Coordinates of C-alpha atoms and ligand atoms in Angstrom, one line a residue:
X1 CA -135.3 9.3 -123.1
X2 CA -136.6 12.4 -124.7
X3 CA -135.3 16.3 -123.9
X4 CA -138.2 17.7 -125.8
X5 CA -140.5 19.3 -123.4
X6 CA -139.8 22.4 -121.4
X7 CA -139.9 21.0 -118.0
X8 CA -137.8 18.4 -119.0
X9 CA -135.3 20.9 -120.2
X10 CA -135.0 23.0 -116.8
X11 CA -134.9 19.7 -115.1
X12 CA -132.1 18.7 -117.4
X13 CA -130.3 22.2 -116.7
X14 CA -130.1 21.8 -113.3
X15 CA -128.5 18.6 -112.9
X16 CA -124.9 20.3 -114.2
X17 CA -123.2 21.2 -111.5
X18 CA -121.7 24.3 -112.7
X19 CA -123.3 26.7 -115.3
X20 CA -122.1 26.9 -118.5
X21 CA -118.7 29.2 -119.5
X22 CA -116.6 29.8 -116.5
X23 CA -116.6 31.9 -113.6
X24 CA -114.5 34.9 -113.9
X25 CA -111.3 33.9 -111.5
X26 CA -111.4 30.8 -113.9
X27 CA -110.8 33.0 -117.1
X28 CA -108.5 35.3 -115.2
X29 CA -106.3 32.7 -114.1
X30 CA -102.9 33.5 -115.3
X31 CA -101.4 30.2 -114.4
X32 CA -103.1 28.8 -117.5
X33 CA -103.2 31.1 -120.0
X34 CA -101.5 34.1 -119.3
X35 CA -102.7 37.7 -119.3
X36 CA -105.3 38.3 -120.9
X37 CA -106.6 41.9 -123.0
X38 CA -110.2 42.7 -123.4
X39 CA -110.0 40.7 -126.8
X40 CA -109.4 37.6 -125.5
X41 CA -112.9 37.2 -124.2
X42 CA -116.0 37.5 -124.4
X43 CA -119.2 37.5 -121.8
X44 CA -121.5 35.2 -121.8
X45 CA -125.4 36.1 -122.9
X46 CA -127.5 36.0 -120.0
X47 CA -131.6 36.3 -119.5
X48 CA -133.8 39.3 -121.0
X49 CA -136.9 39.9 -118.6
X50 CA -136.4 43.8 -118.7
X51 CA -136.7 46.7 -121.4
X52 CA -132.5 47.9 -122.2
X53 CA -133.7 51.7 -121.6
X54 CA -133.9 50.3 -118.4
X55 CA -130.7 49.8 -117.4
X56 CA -128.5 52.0 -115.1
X57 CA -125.2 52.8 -115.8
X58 CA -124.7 54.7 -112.3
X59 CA -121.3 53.8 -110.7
X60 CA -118.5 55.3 -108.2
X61 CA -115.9 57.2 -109.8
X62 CA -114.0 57.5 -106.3
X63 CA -115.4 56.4 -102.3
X64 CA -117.5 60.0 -102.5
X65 CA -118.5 60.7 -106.0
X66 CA -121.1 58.5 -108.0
X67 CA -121.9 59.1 -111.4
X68 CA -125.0 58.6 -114.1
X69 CA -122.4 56.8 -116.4
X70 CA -119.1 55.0 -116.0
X71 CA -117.2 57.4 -118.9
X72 CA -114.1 59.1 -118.0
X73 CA -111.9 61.4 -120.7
X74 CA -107.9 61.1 -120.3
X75 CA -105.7 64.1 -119.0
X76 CA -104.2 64.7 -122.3
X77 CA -103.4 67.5 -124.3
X78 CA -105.1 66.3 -127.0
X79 CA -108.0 65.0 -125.3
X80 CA -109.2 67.3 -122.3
X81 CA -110.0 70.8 -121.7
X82 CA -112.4 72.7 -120.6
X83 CA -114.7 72.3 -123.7
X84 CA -114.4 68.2 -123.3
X85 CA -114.9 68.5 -119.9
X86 CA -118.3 70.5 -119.9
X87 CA -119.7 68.0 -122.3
X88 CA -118.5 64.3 -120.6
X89 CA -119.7 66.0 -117.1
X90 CA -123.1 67.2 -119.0
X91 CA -123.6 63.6 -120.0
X92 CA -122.8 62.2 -116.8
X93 CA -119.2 61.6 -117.0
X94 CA -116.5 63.8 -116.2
X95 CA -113.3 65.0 -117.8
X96 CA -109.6 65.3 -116.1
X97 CA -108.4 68.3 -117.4
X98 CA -104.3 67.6 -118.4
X99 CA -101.5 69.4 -116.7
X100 CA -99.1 69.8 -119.9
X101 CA -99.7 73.5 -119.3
X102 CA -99.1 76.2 -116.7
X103 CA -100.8 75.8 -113.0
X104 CA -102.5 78.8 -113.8
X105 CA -103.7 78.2 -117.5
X106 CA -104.9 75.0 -115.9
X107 CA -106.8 76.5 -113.2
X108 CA -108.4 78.5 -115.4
X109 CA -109.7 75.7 -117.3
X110 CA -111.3 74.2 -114.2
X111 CA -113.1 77.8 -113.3
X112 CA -114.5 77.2 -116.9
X113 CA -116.0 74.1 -116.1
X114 CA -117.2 75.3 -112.7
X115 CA -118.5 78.3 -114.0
X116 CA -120.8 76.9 -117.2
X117 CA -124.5 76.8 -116.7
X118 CA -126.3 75.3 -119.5
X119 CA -127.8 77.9 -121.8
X120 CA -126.2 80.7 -120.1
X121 CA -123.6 81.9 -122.0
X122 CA -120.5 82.4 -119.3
X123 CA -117.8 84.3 -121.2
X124 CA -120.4 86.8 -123.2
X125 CA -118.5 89.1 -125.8
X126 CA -118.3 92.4 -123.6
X127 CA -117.1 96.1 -125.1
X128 CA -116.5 99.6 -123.5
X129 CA -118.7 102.5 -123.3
X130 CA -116.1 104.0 -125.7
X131 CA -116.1 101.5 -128.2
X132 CA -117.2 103.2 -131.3
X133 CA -120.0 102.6 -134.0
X134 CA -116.7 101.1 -136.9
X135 CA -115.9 98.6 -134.1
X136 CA -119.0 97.0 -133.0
X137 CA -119.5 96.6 -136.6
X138 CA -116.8 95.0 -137.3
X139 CA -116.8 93.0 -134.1
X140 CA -120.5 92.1 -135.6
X141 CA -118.7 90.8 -138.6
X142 CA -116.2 88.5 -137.3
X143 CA -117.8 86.9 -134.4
X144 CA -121.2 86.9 -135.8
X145 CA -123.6 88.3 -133.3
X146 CA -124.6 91.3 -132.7
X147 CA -125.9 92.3 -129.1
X148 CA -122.9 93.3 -126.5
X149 CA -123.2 93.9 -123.0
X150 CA -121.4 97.0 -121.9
X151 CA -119.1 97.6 -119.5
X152 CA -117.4 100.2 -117.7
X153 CA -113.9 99.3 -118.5
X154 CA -114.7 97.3 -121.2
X155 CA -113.7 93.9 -119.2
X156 CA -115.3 90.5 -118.4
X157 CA -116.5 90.2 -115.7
X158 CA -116.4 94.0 -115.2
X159 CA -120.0 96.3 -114.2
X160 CA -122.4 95.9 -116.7
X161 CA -123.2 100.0 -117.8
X162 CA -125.5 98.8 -120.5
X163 CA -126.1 96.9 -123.7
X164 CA -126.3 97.7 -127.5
X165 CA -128.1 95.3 -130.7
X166 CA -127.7 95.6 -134.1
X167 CA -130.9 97.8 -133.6
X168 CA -128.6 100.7 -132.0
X169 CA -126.1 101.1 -134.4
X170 CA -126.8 99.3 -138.0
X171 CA -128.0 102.2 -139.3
X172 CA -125.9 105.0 -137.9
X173 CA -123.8 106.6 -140.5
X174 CA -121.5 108.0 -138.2
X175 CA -118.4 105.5 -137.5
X176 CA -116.7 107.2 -134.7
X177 CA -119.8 107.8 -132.6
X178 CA -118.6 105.9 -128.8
X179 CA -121.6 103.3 -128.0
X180 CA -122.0 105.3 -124.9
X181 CA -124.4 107.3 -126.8
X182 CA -126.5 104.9 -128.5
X183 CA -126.3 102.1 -125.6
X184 CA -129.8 101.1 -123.6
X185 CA -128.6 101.9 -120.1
X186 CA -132.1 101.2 -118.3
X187 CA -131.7 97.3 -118.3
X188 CA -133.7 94.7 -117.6
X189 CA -131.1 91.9 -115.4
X190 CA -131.4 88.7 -113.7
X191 CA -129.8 87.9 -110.5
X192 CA -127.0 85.8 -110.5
X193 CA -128.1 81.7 -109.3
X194 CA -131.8 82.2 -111.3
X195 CA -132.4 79.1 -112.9
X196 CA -132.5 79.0 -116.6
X197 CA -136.9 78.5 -116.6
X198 CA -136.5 82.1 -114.2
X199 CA -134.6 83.5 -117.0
X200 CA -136.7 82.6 -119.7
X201 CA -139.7 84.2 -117.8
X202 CA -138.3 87.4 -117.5
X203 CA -136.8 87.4 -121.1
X204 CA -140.6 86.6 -122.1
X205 CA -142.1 88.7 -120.3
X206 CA -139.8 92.1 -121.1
X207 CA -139.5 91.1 -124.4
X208 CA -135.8 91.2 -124.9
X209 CA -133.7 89.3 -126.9
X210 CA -130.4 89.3 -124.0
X211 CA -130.7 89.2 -120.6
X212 CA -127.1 90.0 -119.1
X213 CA -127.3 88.4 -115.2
X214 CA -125.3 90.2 -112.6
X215 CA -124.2 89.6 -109.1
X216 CA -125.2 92.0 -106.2
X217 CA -122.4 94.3 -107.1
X218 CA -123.7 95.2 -110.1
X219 CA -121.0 92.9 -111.9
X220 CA -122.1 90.7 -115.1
X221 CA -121.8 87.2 -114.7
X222 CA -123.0 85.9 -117.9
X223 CA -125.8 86.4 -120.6
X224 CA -128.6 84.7 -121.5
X225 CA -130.0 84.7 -125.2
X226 CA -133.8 83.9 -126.4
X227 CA -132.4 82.4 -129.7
X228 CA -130.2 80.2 -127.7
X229 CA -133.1 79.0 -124.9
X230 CA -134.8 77.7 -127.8
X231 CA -132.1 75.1 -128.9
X232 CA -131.7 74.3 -125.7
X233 CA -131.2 70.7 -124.7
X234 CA -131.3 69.1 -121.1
X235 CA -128.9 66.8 -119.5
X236 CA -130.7 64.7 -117.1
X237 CA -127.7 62.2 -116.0
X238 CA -125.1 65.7 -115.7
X239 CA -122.7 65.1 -113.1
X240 CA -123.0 68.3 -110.5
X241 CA -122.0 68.7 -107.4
X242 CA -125.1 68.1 -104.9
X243 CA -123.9 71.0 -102.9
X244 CA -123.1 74.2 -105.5
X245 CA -125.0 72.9 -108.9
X246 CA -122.1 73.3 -111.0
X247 CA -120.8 70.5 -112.9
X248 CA -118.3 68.1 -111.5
X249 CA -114.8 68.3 -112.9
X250 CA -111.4 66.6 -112.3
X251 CA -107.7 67.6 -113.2
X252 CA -104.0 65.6 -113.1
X253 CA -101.2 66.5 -111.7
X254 CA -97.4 65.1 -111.3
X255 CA -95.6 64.3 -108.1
X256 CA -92.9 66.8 -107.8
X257 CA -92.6 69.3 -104.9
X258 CA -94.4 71.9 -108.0
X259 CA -97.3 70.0 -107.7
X260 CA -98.2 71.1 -104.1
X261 CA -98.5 75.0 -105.1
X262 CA -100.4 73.8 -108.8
X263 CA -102.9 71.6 -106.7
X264 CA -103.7 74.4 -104.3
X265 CA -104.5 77.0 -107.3
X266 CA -107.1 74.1 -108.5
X267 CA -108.4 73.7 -105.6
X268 CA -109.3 77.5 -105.2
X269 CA -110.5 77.4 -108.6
X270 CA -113.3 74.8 -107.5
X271 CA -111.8 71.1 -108.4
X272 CA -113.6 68.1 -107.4
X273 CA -111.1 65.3 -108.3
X274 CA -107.5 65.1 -108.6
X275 CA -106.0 62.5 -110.8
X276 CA -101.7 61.7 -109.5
X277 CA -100.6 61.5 -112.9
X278 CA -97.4 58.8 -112.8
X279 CA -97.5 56.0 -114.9
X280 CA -95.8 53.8 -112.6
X281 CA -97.9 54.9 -109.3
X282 CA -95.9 53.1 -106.5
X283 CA -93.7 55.7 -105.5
X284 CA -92.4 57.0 -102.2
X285 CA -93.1 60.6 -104.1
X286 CA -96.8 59.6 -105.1
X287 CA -97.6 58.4 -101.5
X288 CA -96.3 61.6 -100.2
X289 CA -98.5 63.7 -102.6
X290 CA -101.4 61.5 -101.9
X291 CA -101.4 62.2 -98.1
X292 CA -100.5 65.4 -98.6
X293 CA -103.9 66.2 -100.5
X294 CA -105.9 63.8 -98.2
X295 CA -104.2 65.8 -95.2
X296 CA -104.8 69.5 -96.6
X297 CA -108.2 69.6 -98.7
X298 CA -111.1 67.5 -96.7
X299 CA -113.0 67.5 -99.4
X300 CA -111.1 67.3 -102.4
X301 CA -111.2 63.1 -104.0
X302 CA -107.5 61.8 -104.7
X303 CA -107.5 59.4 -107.5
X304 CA -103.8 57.3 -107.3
X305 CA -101.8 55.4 -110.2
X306 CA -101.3 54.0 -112.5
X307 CA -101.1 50.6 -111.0
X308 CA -101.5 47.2 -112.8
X309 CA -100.6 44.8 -109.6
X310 CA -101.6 44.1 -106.2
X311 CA -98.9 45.4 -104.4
X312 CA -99.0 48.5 -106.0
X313 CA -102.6 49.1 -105.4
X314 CA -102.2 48.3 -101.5
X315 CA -99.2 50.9 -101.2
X316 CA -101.3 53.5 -102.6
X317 CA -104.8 52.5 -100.3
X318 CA -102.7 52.5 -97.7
X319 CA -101.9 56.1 -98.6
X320 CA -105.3 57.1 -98.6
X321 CA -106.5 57.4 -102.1
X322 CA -110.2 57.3 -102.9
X323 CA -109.9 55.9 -106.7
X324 CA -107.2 54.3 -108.2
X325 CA -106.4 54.6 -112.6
X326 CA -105.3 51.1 -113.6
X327 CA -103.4 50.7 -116.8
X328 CA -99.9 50.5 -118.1
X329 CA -98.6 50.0 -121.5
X330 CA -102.9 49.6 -122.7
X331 CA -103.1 52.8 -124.1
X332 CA -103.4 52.9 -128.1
X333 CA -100.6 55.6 -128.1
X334 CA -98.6 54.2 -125.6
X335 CA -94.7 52.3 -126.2
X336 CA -94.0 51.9 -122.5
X337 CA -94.6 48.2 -122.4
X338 CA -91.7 48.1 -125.2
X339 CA -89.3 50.6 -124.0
X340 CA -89.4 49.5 -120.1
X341 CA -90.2 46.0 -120.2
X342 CA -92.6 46.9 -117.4
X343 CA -97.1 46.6 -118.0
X344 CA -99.4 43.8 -118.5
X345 CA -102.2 43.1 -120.4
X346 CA -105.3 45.5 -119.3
X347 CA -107.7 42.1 -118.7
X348 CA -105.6 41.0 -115.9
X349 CA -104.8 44.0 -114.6
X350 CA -108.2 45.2 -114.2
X351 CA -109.1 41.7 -113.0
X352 CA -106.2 41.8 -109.9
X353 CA -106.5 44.9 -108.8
X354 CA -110.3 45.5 -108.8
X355 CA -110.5 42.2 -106.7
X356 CA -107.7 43.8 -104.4
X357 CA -108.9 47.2 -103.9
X358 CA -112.9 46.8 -103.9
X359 CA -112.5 44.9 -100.7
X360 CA -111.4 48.5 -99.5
X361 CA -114.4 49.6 -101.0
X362 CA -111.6 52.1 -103.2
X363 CA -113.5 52.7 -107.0
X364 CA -111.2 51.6 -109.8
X365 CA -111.0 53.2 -113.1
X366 CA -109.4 51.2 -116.2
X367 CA -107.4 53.2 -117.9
X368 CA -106.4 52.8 -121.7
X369 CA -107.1 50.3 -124.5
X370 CA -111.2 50.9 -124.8
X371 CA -111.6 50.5 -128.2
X372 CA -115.1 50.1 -128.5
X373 CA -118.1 49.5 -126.2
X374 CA -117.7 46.0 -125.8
X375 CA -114.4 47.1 -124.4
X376 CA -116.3 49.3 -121.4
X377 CA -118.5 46.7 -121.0
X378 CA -115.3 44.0 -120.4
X379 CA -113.6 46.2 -118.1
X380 CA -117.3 46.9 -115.7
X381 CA -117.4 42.9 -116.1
X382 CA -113.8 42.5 -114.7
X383 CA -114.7 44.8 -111.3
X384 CA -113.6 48.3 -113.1
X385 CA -116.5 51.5 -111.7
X386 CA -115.4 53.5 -114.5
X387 CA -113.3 53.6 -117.8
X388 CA -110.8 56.3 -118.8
X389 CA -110.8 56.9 -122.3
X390 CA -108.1 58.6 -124.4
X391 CA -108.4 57.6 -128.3
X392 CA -112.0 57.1 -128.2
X393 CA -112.6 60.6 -127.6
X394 CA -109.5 62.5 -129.7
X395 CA -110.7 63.6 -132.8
X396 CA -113.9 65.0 -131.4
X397 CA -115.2 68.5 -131.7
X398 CA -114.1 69.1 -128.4
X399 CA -111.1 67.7 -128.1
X400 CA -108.3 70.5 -128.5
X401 CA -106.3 71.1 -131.9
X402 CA -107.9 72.0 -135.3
X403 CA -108.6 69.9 -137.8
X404 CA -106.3 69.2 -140.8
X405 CA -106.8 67.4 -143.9
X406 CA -104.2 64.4 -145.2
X407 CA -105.1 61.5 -148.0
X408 CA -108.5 63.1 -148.2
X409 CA -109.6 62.6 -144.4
X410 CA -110.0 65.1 -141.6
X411 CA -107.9 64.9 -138.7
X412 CA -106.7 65.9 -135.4
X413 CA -103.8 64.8 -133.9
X414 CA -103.5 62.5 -131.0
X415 CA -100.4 62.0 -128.8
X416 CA -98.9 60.7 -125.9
X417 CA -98.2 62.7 -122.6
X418 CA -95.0 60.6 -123.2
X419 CA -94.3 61.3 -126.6
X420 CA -91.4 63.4 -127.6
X421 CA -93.8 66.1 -129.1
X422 CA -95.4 66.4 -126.0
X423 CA -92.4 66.6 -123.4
X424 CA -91.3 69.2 -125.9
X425 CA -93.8 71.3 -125.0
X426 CA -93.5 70.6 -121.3
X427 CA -89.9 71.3 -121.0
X428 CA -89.9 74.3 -123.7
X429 CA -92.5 76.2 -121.3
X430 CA -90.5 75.2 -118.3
X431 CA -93.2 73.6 -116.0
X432 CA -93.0 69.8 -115.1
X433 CA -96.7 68.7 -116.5
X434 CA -95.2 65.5 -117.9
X435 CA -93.1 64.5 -115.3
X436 CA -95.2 61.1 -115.7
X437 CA -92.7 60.5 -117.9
X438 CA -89.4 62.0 -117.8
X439 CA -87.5 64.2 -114.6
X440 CA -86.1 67.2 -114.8
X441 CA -83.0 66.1 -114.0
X442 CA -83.3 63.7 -117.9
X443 CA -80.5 64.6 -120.2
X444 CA -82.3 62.6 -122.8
X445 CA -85.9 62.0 -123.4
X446 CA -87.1 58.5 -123.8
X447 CA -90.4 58.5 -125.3
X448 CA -93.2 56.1 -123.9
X449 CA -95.8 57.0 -126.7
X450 CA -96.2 58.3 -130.2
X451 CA -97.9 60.9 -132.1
X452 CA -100.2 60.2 -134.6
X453 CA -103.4 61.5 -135.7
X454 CA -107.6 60.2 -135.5
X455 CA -110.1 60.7 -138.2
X456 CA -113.0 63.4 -137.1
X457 CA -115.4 61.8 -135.1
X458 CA -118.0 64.6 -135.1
X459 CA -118.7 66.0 -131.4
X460 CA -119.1 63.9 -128.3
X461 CA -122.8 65.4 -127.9
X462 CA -123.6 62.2 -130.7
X463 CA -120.6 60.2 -129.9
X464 CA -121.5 59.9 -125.7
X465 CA -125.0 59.3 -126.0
X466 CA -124.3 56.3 -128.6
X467 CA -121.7 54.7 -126.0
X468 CA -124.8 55.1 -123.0
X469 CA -127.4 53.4 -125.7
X470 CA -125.2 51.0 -126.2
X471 CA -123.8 50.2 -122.8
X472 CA -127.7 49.8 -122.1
X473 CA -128.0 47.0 -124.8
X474 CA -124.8 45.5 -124.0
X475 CA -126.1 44.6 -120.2
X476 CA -129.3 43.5 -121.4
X477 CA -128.1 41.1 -123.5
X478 CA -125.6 40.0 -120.7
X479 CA -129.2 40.0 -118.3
X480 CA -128.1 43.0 -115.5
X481 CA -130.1 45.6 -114.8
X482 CA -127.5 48.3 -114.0
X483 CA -123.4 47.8 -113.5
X484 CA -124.0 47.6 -109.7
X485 CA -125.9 44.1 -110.6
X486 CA -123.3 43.4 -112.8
X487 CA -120.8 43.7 -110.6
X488 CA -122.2 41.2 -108.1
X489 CA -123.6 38.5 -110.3
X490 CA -119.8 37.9 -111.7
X491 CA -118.5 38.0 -108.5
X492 CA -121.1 35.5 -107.6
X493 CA -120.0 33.2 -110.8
X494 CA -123.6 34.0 -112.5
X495 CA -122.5 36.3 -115.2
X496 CA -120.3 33.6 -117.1
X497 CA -117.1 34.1 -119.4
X498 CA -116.0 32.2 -122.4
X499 CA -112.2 32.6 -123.6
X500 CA -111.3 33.5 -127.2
X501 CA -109.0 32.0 -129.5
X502 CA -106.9 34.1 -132.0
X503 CA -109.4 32.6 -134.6
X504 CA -112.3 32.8 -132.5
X505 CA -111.3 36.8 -132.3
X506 CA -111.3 36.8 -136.4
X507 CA -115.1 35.3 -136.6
X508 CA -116.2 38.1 -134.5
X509 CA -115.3 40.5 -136.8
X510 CA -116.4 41.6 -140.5
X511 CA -115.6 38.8 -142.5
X512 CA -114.9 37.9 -146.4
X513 CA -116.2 41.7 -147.2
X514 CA -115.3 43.0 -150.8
X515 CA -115.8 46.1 -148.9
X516 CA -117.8 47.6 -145.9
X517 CA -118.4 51.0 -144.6
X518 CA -118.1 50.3 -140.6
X519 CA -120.6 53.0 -139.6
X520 CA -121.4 53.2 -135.6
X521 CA -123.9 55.1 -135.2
X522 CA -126.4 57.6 -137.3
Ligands
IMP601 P1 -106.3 55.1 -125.0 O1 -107.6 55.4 -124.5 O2 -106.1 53.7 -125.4 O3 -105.9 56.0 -126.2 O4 -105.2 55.3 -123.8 C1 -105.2 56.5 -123.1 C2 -104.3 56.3 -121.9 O5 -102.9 56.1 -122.3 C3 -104.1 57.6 -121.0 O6 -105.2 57.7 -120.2 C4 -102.9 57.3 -120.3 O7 -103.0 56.4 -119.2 C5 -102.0 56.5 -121.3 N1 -101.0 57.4 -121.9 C6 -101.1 58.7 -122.3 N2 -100.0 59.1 -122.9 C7 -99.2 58.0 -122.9 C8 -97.8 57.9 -123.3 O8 -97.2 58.7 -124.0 N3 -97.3 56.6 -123.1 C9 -98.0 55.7 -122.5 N4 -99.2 55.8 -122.0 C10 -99.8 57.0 -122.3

């Protein structure tokens, strides 16, 4: 008998019984291999029949909030601020912003995110009308611009009086002279909430290079700047709120009494999504916190964890939560799975409690261990909505630290919430931020993680746009058209698994190379 014509071959096909590769609750079964990591499989190719700028990446962060892509940046000191926050919620993630600081100093951090509107510049340099001609020019020099709004009393926000440009004062010879004299105090303003094109007219159409915008009281808000409109970019997948505009933004916080009075000041300050920072989420303390929030803000989403079984996850849906962060003892800083004996490999984690906690219809989140995007991709595969990302995005322009140089690289440092260095901090400034890991009551600290340092990774503005791209090839090739098809062609055994062996892991990487330069992306 002969295979070789097409028919023949579909004919053929069909008379298997199962497809080939196994089913995902075949690969996840622990009874005959164990737990399993993200390396210890792979996902079978599937069909092509569609273009890969196609494919959607939209998925649930919690039961209310969807977003354009599945990317979430950790609650870490070294990780997420205000500045990483703007920029994974511009391209349609969102950051948590980390709570090894004061309630207030983290508030703040939120209003940041709240309050940025692309291209308008939110916290605009501001002096007083007594600021003299020596220190605008010397302001000029070390911040390197040279128009300032000003107001009365020489705060931000604070009423705008009037504005002066290099045009005012580079030439006057007289240092002392107060700008008061030389200001322009007939301005031309924009109303707070104009949209950026608005802005833009009127900056056209007067001429100006600065158009400060101010509320009804006469108060600036923020400043918008010709040169700046023109390097503009736009953020089609941002992740606002449908309601206000701004952009979306969550924050962690521990489970000690504390935690009630920091969660309200966030709240105030505009959060969307609160992350219960514990790395062993089933606890009497985290349930109370959870229906606590659920209880007091209607409209604020509770994320719970971190859990890694079953049982854990079902303690903490039965609390209420809308999203749950799974992961302990994955995360590439992390010694917990030494030190308490307690974790499991993030495979099977994601695997049992995604299959647990999506019959809920409660969005999971795996947290720790994605090292690459074939690690994102794994974790969608295995019924995650989202990933949490710690590593991957340290080192970044916009994670917090400066740089420093060591063996001829450039460096930040990376650390865990758990690592001595950190519960230094938290316990020398006297709030509880990393209670995840240690109670006041500790005599000693017991570190779960390490500090180390990442090589500069450029800014996230490259680095998130080359994880969407290739997400979007990465379904392709597996044959879904977005992550919701994804989802329910694996749980329909279509999408098909294979299991890897510890030398099936070494041919998939760079082999018998001299040397290589492994370069991801241009
Ligand atoms: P990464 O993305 O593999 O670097 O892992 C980041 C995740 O590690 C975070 O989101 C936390 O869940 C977890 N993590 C952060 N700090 C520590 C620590 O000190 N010990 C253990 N796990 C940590």
């Amino acid at each position: 008998m002969s295979y070789s014509d097409f028919t023949k071959a579909e004919e053929l096909l069909s008379s298997y019984s199962t497809k080939d590769g196994l089913d995902v609750k075949s690969l996840m079964d622990s009874n005959i291999r164990g737990g399993l990591t993200y390396n210890d499989f792979l996902v079978l190719p599937g069909k092509i029949n569609f273009p890969s700028s196609k494919v959607s990446l939209k998925s649930k962060l919690t039961k209310k909030i969807t977003l354009n892509t599945p990317f979430v940046s950790s609650p870490m000191d070294t990780v997420t601020e205000s500045e990483m926050a703007i920029s994974m919620a511009l391209f349609g993630g969102i950051g948590i912003i980390h709570h090894n600081c004061s309630a207030e100093e983290q508030a703040e951090m939120v209003r940041q995110v709240k309050r940025f509107e692309n291209g308008f510049i939110n916290e605009p340099a501001v002096i007083s009308p007594q600021t003299t001609v020596a220190e605008v020019k010397k302001l000029q020099a070390t911040l390197g611009f040279s128009s300032f709004p000003v107001t009365e009393n020489g705060t931000f926000p604070g009423k705008l009086v009037g504005i002066v440009t290099s045009r005012d004062f580079q030439f006057h010879e007289e240092a002392e002279t107060q700008v008061s004299e030389l200001m322009t105090k007939e301005l031309v303003t924009g109303k707070k909430g104009i949209t950026l094109t608005e802005g833009n007219q009127i900056l056209t159409q007067s001429k100006k290079g600065k158009l400060p915008i101010v509320d009804a009281s006469g108060n600036l808000v923020s400043l918008l700047s010709r040169t700046d409109l023109l390097k503009n970019q736009d953020y089609p997948l941002a992740s606002k709120s449908p309601v206000t505009k701004q952009l979306l933004v969550g924050a962690a916080i521990g489970t000690m009494e504390d935690d009630k009075a920091r969660l309200a000041l966030l709240v105030e300050a505009g959060l969307d999504v609160v992350v219960i920072d514990s790395s062993q989420g089933n606890s009497v303390f985290q349930i109370n916190l959870v229906k606590h929030a659920k209880a007091t803000y209607k409209d604020l989403q509770v994320i719970g964890g971190n859990v890694v079984t079953r049982e854990q996850a079902a303690s903490l849906i039965a609390s209420g939560v809308d999203g749950l962060r799974i992961g302990m003892g994955s995360g590439s800083i992390c010694i917990t799975q030494e030190v308490m004996a307690c974790g499991r490999p993030q495979g099977t984690a994601v695997y049992n409690v995604t299959e647990f906690a999506n019959k809920f219809g409660v969005p999971c989140m795996a947290d720790g261990g994605v090292q690459n995007i074939g690690h994102i991709t794994k974790a969608l595969a295995l019924g995650a909505s989202t990933v949490m990302m710690g590593g991957m995005l340290a080192g970044t322009a916009e994670s917090p630290g400066e740089y420093f140089y060591k063996d001829g690289k450039r460096l930040k440092t990376y650390r865990g919430m758990g690592s001595i260095d950190a519960m230094h901090k938290t316990s020398k400034s006297g709030n509880a931020a990393t209670s995840r890991y240690f109670s006041e009551s500790d005599k000693v600290l017991v570190a779960q993680g390490v500090s180390g340092a990442v090589v500069d990774k450029g800014s996230v503005k490259k680095f998130l746009p080359y994880l969407y791209y290739g997400m979007q090839h990465s379904l392709q090739d597996i044959g879904c058209e977005s992550v919701e098809i994804l989802r329910e062609e694996v749980d329909a055994g279509k999408v098909r698994f294979e299991f890897r062996t510890a030398s099936a892991q070494l041919e998939g990487g760079v082999q018998n190379l001299h040397t290589f330069e492994k370069r991801l992306h241009n």
